[in-house]
DNA sequence: CAAAAATCGTGAATTGTTTCACTAATTCTA
DNA sequence: TAGAATTAGTGAAACAATTCACGATTTTTG
């Protein structure tokens, strides 16, 4: 579980991207790929890709590149792509419904198992094969799920976070604008769509673009 | 338009966050705030906040902190929050519909003006006051809109990107998993939800958490 | 009003990430 | 099979961002 702990965070964030691309290559029957080709496809500098891979050892072969199947197998293990991580979703509104309808499981090791909402109208529905329960049942139903997607109104964000944490959740993907507070062993990733849009506009206006930069 | 160009990208990404929080403080009638208080609320180190602000000059007062109204006015200008940037959305599916229903304009300087879809069923609808047109009309209707949200199926992503760019779009918020190719003067921000989820799970498993880290 | 407390702004140190540029190994071509 | 081409892996440099830590100044307290 806990790791040899050397991989930089920036690298770790790119791993799923590598995995997905390798998976697609494999489906296409390709069995060889170079850092240059990867670079063009996923728009990450080839030296960065080689450096990223090198944290895991010598995975390629000079003059040849990387063997897709081998690399894919390696990442499958590294990213625990054999076991499926169950996820819960809280707040079945506009955004929550979109996620339930989307099949995250495809080419992915996560699966939304259940959803909760406070609105009686939503409860009992099954959206994209995922059942929606009343939020009152949260504590009873969560079981050992440790990952949650939070798509409730901002006013409910902290309250629901506290309840999720009390149920044992240690990872939250937070789509509300609230900067929620959690104990130090809980990881929160914020995805703040309004800010992404504003930030894009700011960059467009103030930065003369030259190359694709994240 | 083009800027004095000194603000680090990391700082620029936080500006909308500062703006939003200051806006809320202002609504609450607060007229004073310290970097320490800001830090606690938005979970960014106070030294980082002071450093960020310092790129714009001396905005605070020693021993006192920052005047909310003054700071807010300053950011309003810096972020061009007086003019509203029009945005288009392409692909009115699960995700696109959620965005149309969401009022990005609230506390924001962007407004989705129109949406396009290839599906006859969707065309003619008005979702959250935004009209949905057929994608065939894209070139006729875009006018001078320079920002687009892309929520089409991945298979259509590059094609629609090319058309948007041909219409003069220079900023794209891309929700598809495709790493789209654009001319060097076009800025693309990727929001890859499946990868965010996988990456959260990876970090949970492999990094012993200690503090809130993005 | 004097001492204590708060707090900004910032030089310097630190930490993290990317990129250059080269070596060594392998593959490809004719 | 010999020479050319390709390409991984990596030390070192460059670049970017964060954080420490302290002086200077203002506010607050008693
Ligand atoms: N929709 C977007 O495009 C968008 C964009 C940016 C940010 N957001 C943020 O994402 C969040 C969700 O947005 P949305 O548009 O889906 O909102 P929404 O109002 O459509 O959905 C919220 C859902 O949460 C449910 N809910 C309310 N209180 C609850 C509780 N205590 N427990 C469980 N469920 C509860 C409501 O019944 C509703 O179904 C909001 O915080 C919003 O600010 C949304
Ligand atoms: N829904 C999610 O939760 C989610 C999560 C991660 C990624 N994504 C990505 O976001 C994108 C949209 O997802 P979705 O779930 O909304 O898909 P969706 O299939 O519900 O919606 C896609 C919409 O685009 C329209 N469309 C198809 N071709 C078009 C074209 N050429 N021009 C204009 N419109 C066109 C379709 O008619 C449909 O309405 C996909 O690329 C998907 O991979 C979605």
Short mmCIF file of N, CA, C and O (backbone and C1' of nucleotides) in Angstrom, two decimals, chain C:
data_model
loop_
_atom_site.label_atom_id
_atom_site.label_comp_id
_atom_site.label_asym_id
_atom_site.label_seq_id
_atom_site.Cartn_x
_atom_site.Cartn_y
_atom_site.Cartn_z
P DC C 1 1.57 60.54 23.91
"O5'" DC C 1 1.21 60.46 25.41
"C5'" DC C 1 2.16 60.26 26.43
"C4'" DC C 1 2.49 58.81 26.65
"C3'" DC C 1 3.48 58.25 25.63
"O3'" DC C 1 4.52 57.58 26.34
"C1'" DC C 1 1.62 56.79 25.79
P DA C 2 5.98 57.44 25.73
"O5'" DA C 2 6.32 55.99 26.29
"C5'" DA C 2 5.88 55.63 27.61
"C4'" DA C 2 5.78 54.11 27.65
"C3'" DA C 2 6.86 53.42 26.82
"O3'" DA C 2 7.27 52.24 27.50
"C1'" DA C 2 4.73 52.83 25.99
P DA C 3 8.53 51.37 27.00
"O5'" DA C 3 7.83 49.95 26.94
"C5'" DA C 3 6.93 49.56 27.98
"C4'" DA C 3 6.07 48.42 27.45
"C3'" DA C 3 6.88 47.36 26.70
"O3'" DA C 3 6.43 46.09 27.16
"C1'" DA C 3 5.12 48.16 25.32
P DA C 4 6.95 44.73 26.49
"O5'" DA C 4 5.65 44.30 25.68
"C5'" DA C 4 4.38 44.26 26.35
"C4'" DA C 4 3.35 43.74 25.37
"C3'" DA C 4 3.80 42.49 24.61
"O3'" DA C 4 2.70 41.60 24.56
"C1'" DA C 4 3.27 44.21 23.07
P DA C 5 2.82 40.23 23.74
"O5'" DA C 5 1.98 40.58 22.43
"C5'" DA C 5 0.68 41.15 22.57
"C4'" DA C 5 0.11 41.36 21.19
"C3'" DA C 5 0.31 40.17 20.25
"O3'" DA C 5 -0.95 39.88 19.67
"C1'" DA C 5 1.13 42.16 19.24
P DA C 6 -1.03 38.72 18.54
"O5'" DA C 6 -1.09 39.58 17.22
"C5'" DA C 6 -2.06 40.62 17.11
"C4'" DA C 6 -1.86 41.30 15.78
"C3'" DA C 6 -1.82 40.35 14.58
"O3'" DA C 6 -2.76 40.85 13.65
"C1'" DA C 6 0.06 41.80 14.55
P DT C 7 -3.24 39.96 12.42
"O5'" DT C 7 -2.19 40.40 11.32
"C5'" DT C 7 -2.19 41.74 10.88
"C4'" DT C 7 -1.00 41.95 9.99
"C3'" DT C 7 -0.72 40.79 9.03
"O3'" DT C 7 -0.69 41.28 7.73
"C1'" DT C 7 1.23 41.58 10.00
P DC C 8 -0.76 40.34 6.45
"O5'" DC C 8 0.02 41.28 5.46
"C5'" DC C 8 -0.34 42.66 5.40
"C4'" DC C 8 0.87 43.50 5.06
"C3'" DC C 8 1.51 43.11 3.73
"O3'" DC C 8 1.78 44.30 3.01
"C1'" DC C 8 3.11 42.98 5.48
P DG C 9 1.92 44.22 1.41
"O5'" DG C 9 3.49 44.04 1.31
"C5'" DG C 9 4.30 45.14 1.68
"C4'" DG C 9 5.74 44.75 1.57
"C3'" DG C 9 6.13 44.08 0.25
"O3'" DG C 9 7.32 44.70 -0.18
"C1'" DG C 9 6.79 42.71 2.06
P DT C 10 8.09 44.26 -1.46
"O5'" DT C 10 9.19 43.28 -0.88
"C5'" DT C 10 10.29 43.78 -0.13
"C4'" DT C 10 11.20 42.62 0.17
"C3'" DT C 10 11.59 41.78 -1.06
"O3'" DT C 10 12.96 41.48 -0.97
"C1'" DT C 10 10.79 40.39 0.62
P DG C 11 13.90 41.78 -2.20
"O5'" DG C 11 15.33 41.37 -1.66
"C5'" DG C 11 15.86 41.80 -0.39
"C4'" DG C 11 16.61 40.65 0.24
"C3'" DG C 11 17.43 39.83 -0.74
"O3'" DG C 11 18.66 39.49 -0.08
"C1'" DG C 11 15.81 38.42 0.30
P DA C 12 19.75 38.56 -0.73
"O5'" DA C 12 19.39 37.15 -0.11
"C5'" DA C 12 19.18 37.02 1.30
"C4'" DA C 12 18.91 35.56 1.61
"C3'" DA C 12 19.71 34.58 0.76
"O3'" DA C 12 20.16 33.55 1.62
"C1'" DA C 12 17.42 34.11 0.53
P DA C 13 21.05 32.35 1.08
"O5'" DA C 13 20.07 31.15 1.38
"C5'" DA C 13 19.45 31.07 2.68
"C4'" DA C 13 18.45 29.95 2.66
"C3'" DA C 13 18.98 28.65 2.07
"O3'" DA C 13 18.65 27.62 2.98
"C1'" DA C 13 16.99 29.31 0.95
P DT C 14 19.04 26.13 2.62
"O5'" DT C 14 17.65 25.66 1.99
"C5'" DT C 14 16.44 25.91 2.70
"C4'" DT C 14 15.30 25.35 1.89
"C3'" DT C 14 15.58 23.96 1.33
"O3'" DT C 14 14.57 23.13 1.88
"C1'" DT C 14 14.66 25.40 -0.33
P DT C 15 14.58 21.57 1.63
"O5'" DT C 15 13.47 21.42 0.50
"C5'" DT C 15 12.22 22.11 0.62
"C4'" DT C 15 11.51 22.00 -0.70
"C3'" DT C 15 11.67 20.62 -1.35
"O3'" DT C 15 10.36 20.13 -1.52
"C1'" DT C 15 12.08 22.36 -2.91
P DG C 16 10.09 18.76 -2.27
"O5'" DG C 16 9.72 19.27 -3.72
"C5'" DG C 16 8.66 20.19 -3.91
"C4'" DG C 16 8.49 20.41 -5.40
"C3'" DG C 16 8.52 19.11 -6.19
"O3'" DG C 16 7.38 19.14 -7.03
"C1'" DG C 16 10.10 20.65 -7.06
P DT C 17 7.10 18.04 -8.13
"O5'" DT C 17 7.72 18.73 -9.42
"C5'" DT C 17 7.15 19.96 -9.90
"C4'" DT C 17 7.76 20.27 -11.24
"C3'" DT C 17 7.77 19.07 -12.20
"O3'" DT C 17 6.98 19.45 -13.32
"C1'" DT C 17 9.90 20.16 -12.14
P DT C 18 6.89 18.62 -14.67
"O5'" DT C 18 8.05 19.35 -15.49
"C5'" DT C 18 8.00 20.76 -15.65
"C4'" DT C 18 9.17 21.22 -16.48
"C3'" DT C 18 9.27 20.53 -17.84
"O3'" DT C 18 9.31 21.58 -18.79
"C1'" DT C 18 11.36 20.50 -16.72
P DT C 19 9.28 21.29 -20.35
"O5'" DT C 19 10.83 21.30 -20.69
"C5'" DT C 19 11.55 22.49 -20.49
"C4'" DT C 19 13.01 22.21 -20.74
"C3'" DT C 19 13.28 21.47 -22.06
"O3'" DT C 19 14.03 22.37 -22.86
"C1'" DT C 19 14.57 20.58 -20.27
P DC C 20 14.64 21.94 -24.27
"O5'" DC C 20 16.17 21.72 -23.88
"C5'" DC C 20 16.83 22.70 -23.10
"C4'" DC C 20 18.28 22.32 -22.89
"C3'" DC C 20 18.98 21.84 -24.15
"O3'" DC C 20 20.27 22.43 -24.12
"C1'" DC C 20 19.14 20.18 -22.47
P DA C 21 21.32 22.36 -25.32
"O5'" DA C 21 22.10 21.02 -25.01
"C5'" DA C 21 22.90 20.93 -23.83
"C4'" DA C 21 23.52 19.55 -23.82
"C3'" DA C 21 23.92 19.05 -25.22
"O3'" DA C 21 25.03 18.21 -25.06
"C1'" DA C 21 22.46 17.55 -24.29
P DC C 22 26.26 18.25 -26.07
"O5'" DC C 22 26.88 16.86 -25.66
"C5'" DC C 22 27.09 16.60 -24.27
"C4'" DC C 22 26.79 15.15 -23.98
"C3'" DC C 22 27.33 14.20 -25.05
"O3'" DC C 22 28.22 13.31 -24.43
"C1'" DC C 22 25.15 13.63 -24.42
P DT C 23 29.17 12.40 -25.28
"O5'" DT C 23 29.02 11.03 -24.52
"C5'" DT C 23 28.67 11.01 -23.12
"C4'" DT C 23 28.11 9.64 -22.81
"C3'" DT C 23 28.76 8.51 -23.60
"O3'" DT C 23 28.91 7.40 -22.74
"C1'" DT C 23 26.44 8.55 -24.04
P DA C 24 29.77 6.15 -23.24
"O5'" DA C 24 28.65 5.02 -23.29
"C5'" DA C 24 27.67 4.98 -22.25
"C4'" DA C 24 26.57 4.06 -22.73
"C3'" DA C 24 27.08 2.85 -23.50
"O3'" DA C 24 26.29 1.75 -23.11
"C1'" DA C 24 25.57 4.04 -24.84
P DA C 25 26.82 0.29 -23.38
"O5'" DA C 25 25.55 -0.32 -24.10
"C5'" DA C 25 24.27 -0.09 -23.52
"C4'" DA C 25 23.27 -0.10 -24.62
"C3'" DA C 25 23.36 -1.33 -25.53
"O3'" DA C 25 22.22 -2.11 -25.26
"C1'" DA C 25 22.97 0.67 -26.76
P DT C 26 22.12 -3.57 -25.87
"O5'" DT C 26 21.19 -3.30 -27.12
"C5'" DT C 26 19.94 -2.64 -26.91
"C4'" DT C 26 19.43 -2.18 -28.24
"C3'" DT C 26 19.34 -3.28 -29.29
"O3'" DT C 26 17.98 -3.61 -29.43
"C1'" DT C 26 20.10 -1.19 -30.18
P DT C 27 17.55 -4.61 -30.58
"O5'" DT C 27 17.30 -3.58 -31.78
"C5'" DT C 27 16.38 -2.51 -31.61
"C4'" DT C 27 16.30 -1.74 -32.90
"C3'" DT C 27 15.89 -2.58 -34.11
"O3'" DT C 27 14.94 -1.82 -34.81
"C1'" DT C 27 17.89 -1.43 -34.56
P DC C 28 14.12 -2.41 -36.00
"O5'" DC C 28 14.74 -1.62 -37.22
"C5'" DC C 28 14.77 -0.20 -37.20
"C4'" DC C 28 15.61 0.28 -38.37
"C3'" DC C 28 15.25 -0.38 -39.70
"O3'" DC C 28 15.03 0.68 -40.62
"C1'" DC C 28 17.58 -0.50 -39.30
P DT C 29 14.59 0.34 -42.12
"O5'" DT C 29 15.97 0.48 -42.91
"C5'" DT C 29 16.74 1.68 -42.78
"C4'" DT C 29 17.90 1.61 -43.76
"C3'" DT C 29 17.56 0.98 -45.11
"O3'" DT C 29 18.26 1.70 -46.12
"C1'" DT C 29 19.30 -0.23 -44.10
P DA C 30 17.83 1.61 -47.61
"O5'" DA C 30 19.21 1.33 -48.34
"C5'" DA C 30 20.45 1.85 -47.83
"C4'" DA C 30 21.56 0.93 -48.31
"C3'" DA C 30 21.26 0.24 -49.65
"O3'" DA C 30 22.44 0.16 -50.44
"C1'" DA C 30 21.67 -1.39 -48.02
#
